[in-house]
Each structure stands twice: as C-alpha cells, then as structure tokens.
Coordinates of C-alpha atoms in Angstrom, one line a residue:
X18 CA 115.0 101.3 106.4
X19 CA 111.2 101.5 107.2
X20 CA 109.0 101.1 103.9
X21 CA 106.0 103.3 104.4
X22 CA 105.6 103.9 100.6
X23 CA 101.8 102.2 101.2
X24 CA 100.8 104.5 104.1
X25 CA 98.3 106.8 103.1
X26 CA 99.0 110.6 102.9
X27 CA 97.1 111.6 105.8
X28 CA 98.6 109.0 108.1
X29 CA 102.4 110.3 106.5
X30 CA 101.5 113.9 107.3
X31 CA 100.5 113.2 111.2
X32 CA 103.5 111.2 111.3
X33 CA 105.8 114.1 110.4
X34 CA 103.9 116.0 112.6
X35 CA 104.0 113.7 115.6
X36 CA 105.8 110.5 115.7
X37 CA 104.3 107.5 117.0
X38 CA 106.5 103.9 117.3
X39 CA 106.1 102.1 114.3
X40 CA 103.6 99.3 114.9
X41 CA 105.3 96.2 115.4
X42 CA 106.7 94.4 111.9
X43 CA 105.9 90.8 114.1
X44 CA 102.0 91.2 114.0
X45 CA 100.8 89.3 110.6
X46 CA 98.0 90.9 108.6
X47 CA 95.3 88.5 110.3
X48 CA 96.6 89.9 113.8
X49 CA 95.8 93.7 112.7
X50 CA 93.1 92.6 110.6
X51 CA 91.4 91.4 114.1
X52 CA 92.1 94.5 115.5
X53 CA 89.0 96.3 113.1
X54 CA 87.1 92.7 112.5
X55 CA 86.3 90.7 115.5
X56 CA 84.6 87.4 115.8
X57 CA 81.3 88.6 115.2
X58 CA 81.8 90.8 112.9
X59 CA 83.3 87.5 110.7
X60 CA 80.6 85.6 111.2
X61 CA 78.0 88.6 109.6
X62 CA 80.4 89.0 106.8
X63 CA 80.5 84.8 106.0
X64 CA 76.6 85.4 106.2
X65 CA 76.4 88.2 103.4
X66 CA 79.1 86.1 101.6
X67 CA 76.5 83.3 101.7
X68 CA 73.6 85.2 100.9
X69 CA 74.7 86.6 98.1
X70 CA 76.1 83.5 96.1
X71 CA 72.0 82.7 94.6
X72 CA 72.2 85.6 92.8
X73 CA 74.9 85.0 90.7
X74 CA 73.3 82.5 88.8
X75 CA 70.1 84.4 88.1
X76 CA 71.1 88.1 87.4
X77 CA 72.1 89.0 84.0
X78 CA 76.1 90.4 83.7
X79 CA 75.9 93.9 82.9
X80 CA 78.1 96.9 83.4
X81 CA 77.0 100.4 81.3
X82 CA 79.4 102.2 80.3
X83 CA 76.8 105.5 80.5
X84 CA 76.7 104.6 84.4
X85 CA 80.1 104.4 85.3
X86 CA 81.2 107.9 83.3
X87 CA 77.7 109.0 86.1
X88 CA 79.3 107.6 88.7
X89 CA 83.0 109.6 88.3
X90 CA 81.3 112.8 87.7
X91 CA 79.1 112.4 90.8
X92 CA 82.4 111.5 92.5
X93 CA 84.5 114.5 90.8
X94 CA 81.6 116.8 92.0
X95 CA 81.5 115.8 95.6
X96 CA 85.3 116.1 95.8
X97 CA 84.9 119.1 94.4
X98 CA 82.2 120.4 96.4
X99 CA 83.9 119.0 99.9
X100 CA 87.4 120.6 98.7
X101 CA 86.2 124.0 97.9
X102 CA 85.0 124.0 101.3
X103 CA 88.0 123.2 103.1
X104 CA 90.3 125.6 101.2
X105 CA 87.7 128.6 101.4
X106 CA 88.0 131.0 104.0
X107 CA 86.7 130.5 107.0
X108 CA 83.7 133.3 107.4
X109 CA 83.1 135.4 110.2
X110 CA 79.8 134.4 112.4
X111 CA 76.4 136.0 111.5
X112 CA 75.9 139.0 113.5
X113 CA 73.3 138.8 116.5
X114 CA 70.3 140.9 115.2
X115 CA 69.8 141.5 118.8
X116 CA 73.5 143.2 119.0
X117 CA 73.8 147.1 118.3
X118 CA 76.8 146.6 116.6
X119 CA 78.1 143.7 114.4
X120 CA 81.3 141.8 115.7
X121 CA 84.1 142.7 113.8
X122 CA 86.1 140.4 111.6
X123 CA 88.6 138.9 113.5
X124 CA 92.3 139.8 112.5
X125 CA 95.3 136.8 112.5
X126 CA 96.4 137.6 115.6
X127 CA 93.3 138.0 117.6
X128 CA 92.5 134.1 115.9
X129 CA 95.8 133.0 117.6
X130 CA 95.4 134.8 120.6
X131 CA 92.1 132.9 120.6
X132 CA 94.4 129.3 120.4
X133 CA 93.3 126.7 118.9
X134 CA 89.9 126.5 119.7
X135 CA 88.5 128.2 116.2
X136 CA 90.5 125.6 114.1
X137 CA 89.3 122.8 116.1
X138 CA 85.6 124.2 115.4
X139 CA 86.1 124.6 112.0
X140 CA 87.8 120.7 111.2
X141 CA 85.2 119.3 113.4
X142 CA 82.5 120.9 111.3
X143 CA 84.0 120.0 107.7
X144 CA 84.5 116.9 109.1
X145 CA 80.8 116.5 110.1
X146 CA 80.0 117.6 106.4
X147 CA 82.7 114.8 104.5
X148 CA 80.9 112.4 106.9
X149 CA 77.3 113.2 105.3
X150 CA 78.7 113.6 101.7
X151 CA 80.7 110.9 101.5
X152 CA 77.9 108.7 103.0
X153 CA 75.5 109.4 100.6
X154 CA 77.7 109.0 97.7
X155 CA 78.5 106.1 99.1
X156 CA 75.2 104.5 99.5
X157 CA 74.5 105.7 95.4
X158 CA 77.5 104.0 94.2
X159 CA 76.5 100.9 95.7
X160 CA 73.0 101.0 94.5
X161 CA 74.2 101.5 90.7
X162 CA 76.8 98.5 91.0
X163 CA 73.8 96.5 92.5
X164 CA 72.3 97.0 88.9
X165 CA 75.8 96.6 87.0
X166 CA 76.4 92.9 87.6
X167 CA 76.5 89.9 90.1
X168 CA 80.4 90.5 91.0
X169 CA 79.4 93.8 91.5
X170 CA 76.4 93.4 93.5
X171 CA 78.2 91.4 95.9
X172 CA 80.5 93.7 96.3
X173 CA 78.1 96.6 96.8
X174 CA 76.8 94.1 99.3
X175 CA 80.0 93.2 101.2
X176 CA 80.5 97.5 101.4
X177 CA 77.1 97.7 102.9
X178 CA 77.8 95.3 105.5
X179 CA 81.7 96.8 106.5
X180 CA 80.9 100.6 106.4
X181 CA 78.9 100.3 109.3
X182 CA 81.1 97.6 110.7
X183 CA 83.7 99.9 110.6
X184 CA 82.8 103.4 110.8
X185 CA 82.9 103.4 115.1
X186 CA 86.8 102.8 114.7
X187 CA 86.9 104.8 111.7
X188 CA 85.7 107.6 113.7
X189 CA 87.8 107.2 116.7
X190 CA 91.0 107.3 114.6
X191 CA 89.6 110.4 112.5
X192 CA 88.7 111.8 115.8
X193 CA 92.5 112.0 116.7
X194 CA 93.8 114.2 113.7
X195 CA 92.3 117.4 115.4
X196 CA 94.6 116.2 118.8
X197 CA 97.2 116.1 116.4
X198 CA 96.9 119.4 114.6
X199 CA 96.7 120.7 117.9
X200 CA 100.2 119.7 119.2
X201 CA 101.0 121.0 115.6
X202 CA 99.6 124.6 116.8
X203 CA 101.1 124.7 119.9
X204 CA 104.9 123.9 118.7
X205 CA 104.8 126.5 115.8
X206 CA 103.4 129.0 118.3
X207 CA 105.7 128.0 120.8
X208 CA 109.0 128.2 118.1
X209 CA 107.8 131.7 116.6
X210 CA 107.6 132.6 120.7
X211 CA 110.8 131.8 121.2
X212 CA 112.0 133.8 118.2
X213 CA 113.3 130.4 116.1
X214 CA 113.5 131.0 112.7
X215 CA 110.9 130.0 110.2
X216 CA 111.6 126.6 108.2
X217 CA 110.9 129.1 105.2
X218 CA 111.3 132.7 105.8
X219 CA 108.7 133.5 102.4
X220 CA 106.3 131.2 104.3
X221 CA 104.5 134.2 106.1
X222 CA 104.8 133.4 109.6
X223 CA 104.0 130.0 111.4
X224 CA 100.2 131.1 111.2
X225 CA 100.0 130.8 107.4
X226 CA 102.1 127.4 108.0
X227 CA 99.5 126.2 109.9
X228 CA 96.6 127.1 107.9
X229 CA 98.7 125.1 105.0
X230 CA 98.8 122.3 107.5
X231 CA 95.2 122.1 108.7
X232 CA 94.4 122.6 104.8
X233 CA 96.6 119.4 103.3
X234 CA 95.0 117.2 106.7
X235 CA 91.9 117.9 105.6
X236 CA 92.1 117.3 101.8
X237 CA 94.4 114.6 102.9
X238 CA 91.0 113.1 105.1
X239 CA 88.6 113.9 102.1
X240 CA 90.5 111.0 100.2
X241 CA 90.7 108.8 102.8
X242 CA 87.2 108.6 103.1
X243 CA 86.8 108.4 99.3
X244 CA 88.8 105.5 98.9
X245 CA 85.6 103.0 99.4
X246 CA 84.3 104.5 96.5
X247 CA 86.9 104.9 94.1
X248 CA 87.5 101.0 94.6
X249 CA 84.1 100.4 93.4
X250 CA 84.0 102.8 90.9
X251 CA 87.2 101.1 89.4
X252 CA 85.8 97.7 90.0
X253 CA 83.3 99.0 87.6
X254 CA 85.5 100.7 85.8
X255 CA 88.0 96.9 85.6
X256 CA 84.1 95.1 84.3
X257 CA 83.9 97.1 81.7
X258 CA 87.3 96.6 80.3
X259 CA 87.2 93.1 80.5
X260 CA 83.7 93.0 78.9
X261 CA 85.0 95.3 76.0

C-alpha cells in the first residue's frame, strides 16, 4: 500500500486528477534533495551557515510575544485576502469606452464553448497575485524574526538564501497545475458529451464540478506557498513557549 499521508493536498488533488508513476521508493532523501539543491547551491547555503554563526554570541535572545500574535494576523489577512479572491466570481471585462455597446456578460455555456482558455487566464492571474503576496509577507516575517532572536535570525537568514534558490523550480512545477486542470476540463467535457452520468447528479453539471475543482487547486496552491511562513511563524511561535 502506497503511504502518501505526507503529500500535500494540492499534489493529492492533481494526482486524482491525473496519475503520474509514483517516484521511485529506491532514491534516498539526499538523491531527491539534489534534484532542487545542486552543488552550488550547497556551497552558498554552507556560506550563510558560516556567516551567520558570530551573531549568536552577540545578539540578545528575544522573542515578543506582541510580534508573533502581528505576525498571524498579517498572515490570517493575506490568506484571507488571496482566498476571497479565488472563490469570488470571476467579473466580466470593462467595456471598451470606444464600443457603442457593452459586451454582454457571458453565460455558462458560451464560457465553455470558449474552452479552457478563460480558466487558464484567470489561474494564471491569481497565481501572479499569490506570487506578490506571499512574497512580501514573506520578506516581513523574516525581517521580524531577524529582531526575535539569534536561532531565529539564522533562520530568517537561511529562508532568504533558499526562496530565491528555489523559486525557478518552484515555478516550473506550479506552472504545470493549469496543464493539469486542463486535461481535467477536457475529460468532464468530453464525459457530459458523451451523455455519462454525473459522479453526483445534485452536482449541477460537470461545469460547476470544474469550477469546484479549479477553486480547491487554487486554495490548495495558496497554502503551499504559505508553508515557508507558517514554519517560521511557529518557529517563533515554539521560542516563545520554551522561553515561557
């Protein structure tokens, strides 16, 4: 039996959706860790390992309690923010002040007569704008826990160094769930086509099953990118119990 109780929820939902082969159970964590972190890419970490060790002895331990409850609710409110936006719905373009008449608001069925072009638009652009948020919150969370602490500081420091160390693969894998959702598209168009039934008749047709998919990828994406800054939050969070 395969054990994917650690996979992530996004990574579970493309796999229901389309099945890859499992990776192979032989590689070790250093072999797939090599696959993200090269030679190079050691070598700058060992280096912000090094550089960070002085401080330790110099900077005062310290981990306000008053910054880590600003530091959840800035979190809270940019998952907030980021999730309203992926489970509103979607507005119709600004009409052309230069066009006698406004467009009218497309209906269901002209959007899937339209394929999936729209829905590809649309994820690309929320995922342009969970790219910004989360970078910036990001970037804030370190800068508090540079303040909080030595541990913490060298931890905001290794962050700094592996988010841009990472993000080009990051990208590239994130740049695959629209691929995905688009074989998704296709074989609930194709099945309603064909006159299959529903997997729930009270669904409301495979359209509204789709917008439910493209909806739980995205939210499922939104904490995958978050997951850098919960851990430090937490690690903030873990200094403060010790401490009290």
């Amino acid at each position: 039996m395969r054990k994917d109780f650690s996979r992530s929820t996004l990574v579970r939902l493309l796999g229901d959706w389309a099945p890859v082969p499992a990776p192979d159970a032989r590689q070790d964590f250093a072999q797939r860790l090599s696959q993200w972190v090269g030679v190079a890419d050691a070598i700058t970490l060992h280096a912000a390992h090094q550089a960070s060790r002085p401080a330790r002895a110099r900077r005062p331990a310290a981990a306000p309690a008053a910054t880590a409850r600003q530091l959840q609710a800035l979190l809270q409110r940019v998952r907030a923010d980021l999730a309203a936006a992926v489970t509103a719905r979607p507005e119709p373009p600004p009409p052309n002040p230069r066009d006698r008449q406004a467009p009218a608001v497309p209906e269901p069925a002209d959007e899937a007569d339209a394929g999936f072009a729209p829905h590809r638009q649309r994820y690309l652009e929320l995922q342009r704008q969970m790219a910004l948020r989360v970078e910036a919150l990001r970037g804030q969370v370190r800068q508090a826990l540079e303040q909080a602490s030595p541990a913490l500081a060298q931890l905001a420091a290794f962050d700094a160094v592996l988010e841009p160390m990472l993000a080009a693969r990051e990208q590239g894998l994130l740049g695959t769930v629209p691929l995905v959702l688009e074989r998704r598209f296709e074989a609930l168009r194709t099945a309603a086509q064909a006159d299959e039934p529903p997997a729930s008749p009270s669904s409301g047709g495979w359209r509204h099953t789709f917008a439910q998919d493209l909806r739980a990828a995205l939210l499922a994406e939104l904490e995958q990118r978050l997951q850098p800054v919960i851990g430090m939050i937490e690690a903030l969070d873990h200094q403060l119990e010790t401490q009290g």
